[in-house]
GROMACS .gro file of C-alpha atoms in nm:
model
  225
    1MET     CA    1  -2.623   2.291   0.715
    2SER     CA    2  -2.973   2.352   0.848
    3ASP     CA    3  -2.977   2.556   1.170
    4SER     CA    4  -3.270   2.344   1.289
    5GLU     CA    5  -3.085   2.015   1.230
    6TYR     CA    6  -2.733   2.078   1.367
    7ILE     CA    7  -2.570   2.304   1.625
    8CYS     CA    8  -2.207   2.409   1.672
    9GLU     CA    9  -2.054   2.430   2.022
   10ILE     CA   10  -1.714   2.499   2.177
   11THR     CA   11  -1.570   2.180   2.321
   12THR     CA   12  -1.532   2.252   2.692
   13ASN     CA   13  -1.536   1.927   2.889
   14GLU     CA   14  -1.331   1.610   2.884
   15ASN     CA   15  -1.620   1.374   2.813
   16ASP     CA   16  -1.714   1.556   2.493
   17ALA     CA   17  -1.348   1.595   2.407
   18ARG     CA   18  -1.292   1.217   2.421
   19VAL     CA   19  -1.595   1.158   2.197
   20CYS     CA   20  -1.461   1.412   1.950
   21ALA     CA   21  -1.110   1.264   1.950
   22LEU     CA   22  -1.256   0.915   1.894
   23LEU     CA   23  -1.480   1.043   1.610
   24ILE     CA   24  -1.176   1.197   1.440
   25ALA     CA   25  -0.974   0.879   1.487
   26GLU     CA   26  -1.249   0.659   1.342
   27GLU     CA   27  -1.318   0.883   1.043
   28PHE     CA   28  -0.947   0.933   0.962
   29SER     CA   29  -0.875   0.561   0.987
   30ALA     CA   30  -1.167   0.476   0.759
   31HIS     CA   31  -1.164   0.760   0.504
   32ASN     CA   32  -0.854   0.981   0.510
   33PRO     CA   33  -0.625   0.888   0.218
   34ILE     CA   34  -0.288   0.901   0.396
   35THR     CA   35  -0.415   0.738   0.716
   36CYS     CA   36  -0.568   0.458   0.510
   37PHE     CA   37  -0.241   0.422   0.323
   38ASP     CA   38  -0.059   0.382   0.656
   39GLN     CA   39  -0.328   0.132   0.774
   40ILE     CA   40  -0.354   0.312   1.107
   41THR     CA   41  -0.622   0.169   1.333
   42PRO     CA   42  -0.865   0.397   1.516
   43THR     CA   43  -0.715   0.293   1.850
   44CYS     CA   44  -0.363   0.380   1.736
   45PHE     CA   45  -0.476   0.712   1.592
   46PHE     CA   46  -0.669   0.798   1.907
   47ASP     CA   47  -0.384   0.702   2.142
   48GLN     CA   48  -0.101   0.866   1.948
   49SER     CA   49  -0.260   1.160   1.762
   50SER     CA   50  -0.615   1.284   1.822
   51TRP     CA   51  -0.646   1.234   2.199
   52PRO     CA   52  -0.304   1.377   2.298
   53LEU     CA   53  -0.368   1.683   2.082
   54MET     CA   54  -0.723   1.725   2.211
   55LYS     CA   55  -0.613   1.704   2.574
   56ASP     CA   56  -0.342   1.967   2.517
   57MET     CA   57  -0.573   2.207   2.332
   58LEU     CA   58  -0.894   2.159   2.532
   59PRO     CA   59  -0.816   2.431   2.792
   60GLU     CA   60  -0.787   2.689   2.515
   61HIS     CA   61  -1.159   2.654   2.429
   62LEU     CA   62  -1.092   2.682   2.056
   63SER     CA   63  -1.195   2.331   1.945
   64VAL     CA   64  -1.547   2.289   1.811
   65LEU     CA   65  -1.804   2.007   1.791
   66VAL     CA   66  -2.129   1.976   1.599
   67ARG     CA   67  -2.433   1.801   1.744
   68HIS     CA   68  -2.733   1.657   1.568
   69ARG     CA   69  -3.020   1.836   1.743
   70SER     CA   70  -3.272   1.553   1.741
   71THR     CA   71  -3.035   1.294   1.892
   72ASN     CA   72  -2.776   1.515   2.066
   73GLU     CA   73  -2.511   1.297   1.898
   74ILE     CA   74  -2.176   1.456   1.816
   75VAL     CA   75  -2.144   1.417   1.439
   76ALA     CA   76  -1.842   1.639   1.362
   77ALA     CA   77  -1.545   1.780   1.543
   78THR     CA   78  -1.232   1.984   1.501
   79ILE     CA   79  -0.924   2.008   1.718
   80ALA     CA   80  -0.804   2.368   1.717
   81GLY     CA   81  -0.552   2.564   1.915
   82ASP     CA   82  -0.298   2.845   1.930
   83LEU     CA   83  -0.003   2.755   1.706
   84TYR     CA   84   0.232   2.949   1.935
   85LEU     CA   85   0.132   2.749   2.242
   86GLU     CA   86   0.141   2.426   2.045
   87ARG     CA   87   0.501   2.488   1.942
   88GLN     CA   88   0.596   2.580   2.299
   89ARG     CA   89   0.461   2.248   2.424
   90LYS     CA   90   0.641   2.051   2.154
   91HIS     CA   91   0.972   2.218   2.227
   92LEU     CA   92   0.933   2.143   2.600
   93CYS     CA   93   0.885   1.771   2.535
   94ASP     CA   94   1.159   1.759   2.265
   95ILE     CA   95   0.964   1.565   2.003
   96SER     CA   96   1.279   1.491   1.806
   97ASN     CA   97   1.370   1.230   2.066
   98LEU     CA   98   1.031   1.056   2.068
   99SER     CA   99   0.953   0.737   1.880
  100HIS     CA  100   0.676   0.782   1.622
  101THR     CA  101   0.477   0.509   1.453
  102ILE     CA  102   0.261   0.748   1.241
  103PRO     CA  103   0.497   0.912   0.993
  104VAL     CA  104   0.250   1.175   0.872
  105ASP     CA  105   0.254   1.324   1.222
  106VAL     CA  106   0.623   1.389   1.178
  107LEU     CA  107   0.570   1.529   0.828
  108LEU     CA  108   0.304   1.772   0.948
  109ASN     CA  109   0.524   1.879   1.235
  110GLU     CA  110   0.800   1.960   0.988
  111MET     CA  111   0.545   2.158   0.785
  112ASP     CA  112   0.459   2.355   1.098
  113ASP     CA  113   0.825   2.448   1.129
  114LEU     CA  114   0.835   2.555   0.766
  115PHE     CA  115   0.531   2.773   0.815
  116ILE     CA  116   0.684   2.947   1.117
  117SER     CA  117   1.035   2.991   0.972
  118ARG     CA  118   0.945   3.067   0.608
  119ASP     CA  119   0.577   3.091   0.513
  120PHE     CA  120   0.441   3.327   0.778
  121GLY     CA  121   0.692   3.606   0.729
  122GLN     CA  122   0.660   3.760   1.074
  123GLU     CA  123   0.726   3.675   1.437
  124LEU     CA  124   0.479   3.421   1.577
  125LYS     CA  125   0.305   3.544   1.891
  126MET     CA  126   0.032   3.416   2.123
  127ASN     CA  127  -0.326   3.457   2.000
  128MET     CA  128  -0.211   3.527   1.647
  129VAL     CA  129  -0.233   3.201   1.441
  130LEU     CA  130  -0.513   2.949   1.490
  131HIS     CA  131  -0.414   2.593   1.396
  132PHE     CA  132  -0.647   2.313   1.289
  133PRO     CA  133  -0.454   1.985   1.320
  134PHE     CA  134  -0.765   1.771   1.261
  135CYS     CA  135  -1.131   1.804   1.163
  136ALA     CA  136  -1.381   1.538   1.060
  137VAL     CA  137  -1.750   1.478   0.988
  138ARG     CA  138  -1.929   1.145   1.024
  139LEU     CA  139  -1.969   1.001   0.676
  140GLU     CA  140  -2.345   0.962   0.714
  141HIS     CA  141  -2.376   1.338   0.782
  142SER     CA  142  -2.142   1.455   0.502
  143GLY     CA  143  -2.256   1.662   0.208
  144LYS     CA  144  -2.464   1.901   0.422
  145GLY     CA  145  -2.215   2.184   0.462
  146ILE     CA  146  -2.127   2.084   0.818
  147LEU     CA  147  -1.751   2.109   0.766
  148THR     CA  148  -1.770   2.463   0.635
  149GLN     CA  149  -2.006   2.580   0.909
  150MET     CA  150  -1.792   2.419   1.179
  151MET     CA  151  -1.479   2.589   1.049
  152GLN     CA  152  -1.655   2.926   1.024
  153PHE     CA  153  -1.781   2.891   1.381
  154ALA     CA  154  -1.432   2.804   1.506
  155CYS     CA  155  -1.270   3.095   1.321
  156LYS     CA  156  -1.527   3.345   1.445
  157ASN     CA  157  -1.487   3.225   1.804
  158ALA     CA  158  -1.108   3.253   1.788
  159ARG     CA  159  -1.120   3.597   1.627
  160GLU     CA  160  -1.383   3.746   1.857
  161THR     CA  161  -1.279   3.598   2.190
  162LYS     CA  162  -0.898   3.608   2.165
  163GLY     CA  163  -0.815   3.829   1.869
  164PHE     CA  164  -0.667   3.567   1.638
  165GLN     CA  165  -0.572   3.713   1.300
  166TYR     CA  166  -0.469   3.412   1.089
  167LEU     CA  167  -0.540   3.043   1.041
  168LEU     CA  168  -0.297   2.771   0.942
  169GLY     CA  169  -0.481   2.496   0.760
  170GLN     CA  170  -0.321   2.163   0.667
  171THR     CA  171  -0.502   1.873   0.511
  172THR     CA  172  -0.436   1.540   0.341
  173HIS     CA  173  -0.792   1.528   0.208
  174GLN     CA  174  -0.873   1.707  -0.119
  175ALA     CA  175  -1.230   1.795  -0.018
  176THR     CA  176  -1.107   1.981   0.290
  177ARG     CA  177  -0.838   2.148   0.079
  178HIS     CA  178  -1.113   2.275  -0.153
  179VAL     CA  179  -1.302   2.423   0.143
  180TRP     CA  180  -0.997   2.606   0.277
  181ILE     CA  181  -0.917   2.760  -0.060
  182LYS     CA  182  -1.261   2.826  -0.212
  183LYS     CA  183  -1.468   2.905   0.100
  184PHE     CA  184  -1.202   3.078   0.311
  185ALA     CA  185  -0.985   3.239   0.040
  186GLY     CA  186  -0.684   3.046   0.163
  187LYS     CA  187  -0.341   3.079   0.005
  188GLU     CA  188  -0.116   2.775  -0.037
  189VAL     CA  189   0.223   2.887   0.090
  190THR     CA  190   0.408   2.555   0.099
  191ILE     CA  191   0.317   2.234  -0.088
  192ILE     CA  192   0.490   1.907   0.002
  193ASP     CA  193   0.490   1.596  -0.215
  194PRO     CA  194   0.477   1.308   0.033
  195THR     CA  195   0.628   1.066  -0.221
  196THR     CA  196   0.965   1.246  -0.200
  197TRP     CA  197   0.959   1.315   0.175
  198ILE     CA  198   1.239   1.156   0.376
  199TRP     CA  199   1.149   1.034   0.724
  200LYS     CA  200   1.442   1.042   0.966
  201LYS     CA  201   1.301   0.754   1.167
  202ASN     CA  202   1.430   0.735   1.525
  203GLY     CA  203   1.676   1.010   1.443
  204ASN     CA  204   1.903   0.819   1.205
  205GLU     CA  205   1.716   0.567   0.988
  206LEU     CA  206   1.615   0.731   0.655
  207THR     CA  207   1.305   0.600   0.479
  208TYR     CA  208   1.052   0.709   0.213
  209PRO     CA  209   0.726   0.592   0.380
  210TYR     CA  210   0.505   0.749   0.113
  211LYS     CA  211   0.694   0.673  -0.207
  212ASN     CA  212   0.393   0.475  -0.337
  213TYR     CA  213   0.128   0.714  -0.201
  214LYS     CA  214  -0.128   0.829  -0.462
  215GLY     CA  215  -0.327   1.079  -0.256
  216GLY     CA  216  -0.166   1.396  -0.379
  217SER     CA  217   0.034   1.678  -0.222
  218ILE     CA  218  -0.011   1.832   0.125
  219PRO     CA  219  -0.029   2.213   0.156
  220ASN     CA  220   0.026   2.470   0.425
  221ILE     CA  221  -0.270   2.704   0.374
  222LEU     CA  222  -0.264   3.057   0.523
  223ILE     CA  223  -0.601   3.223   0.583
  224LYS     CA  224  -0.669   3.577   0.705
  225LEU     CA  225  -0.946   3.568   0.962
   0.00000   0.00000   0.00000
């Protein structure tokens, strides 16, 4: 990524946050393998996934956006936050009793629980583990190293401003998986095959929503910052 062409910033206001959440929703709906498999529309993804998460994490000032300098357009974004605080919020709202229409959200939530109870190997505390639920780059700006630079910027900010020590990366996209492992020396600590995952829909109905999915496994990736 050319320093003269793009610039990374911390997402600090609601207007930019909405743009970032919409960008993520549009890119995931159009290009992410599991979201495409589910045929999730950008509106649904925005309303149920990217915007609620962005609103919750915005006050932490850990999410990052990338602007194209010449146009000031936001061309990439990540939603990032403290895993400890994220789990506290989810326990308060008792997500097990909520109705979900995007099954991968439930799968990733279960993977969060596995990371905390098994993968991490120590007590989770505030300002310890940075979590990246979503990150995306506009397709027309891909292939320029923007994703790697955005992640590096977010990690440095979290480490230097709040003392974060680790990053939990999760991805359903193989290109992002490659970045986490090759560029950040990430270690895959749990790998889930979505084709065998059982969704306890509405608490009692058991289904295999991804039994015909061809996009590969989903890892929990632990990175030392």
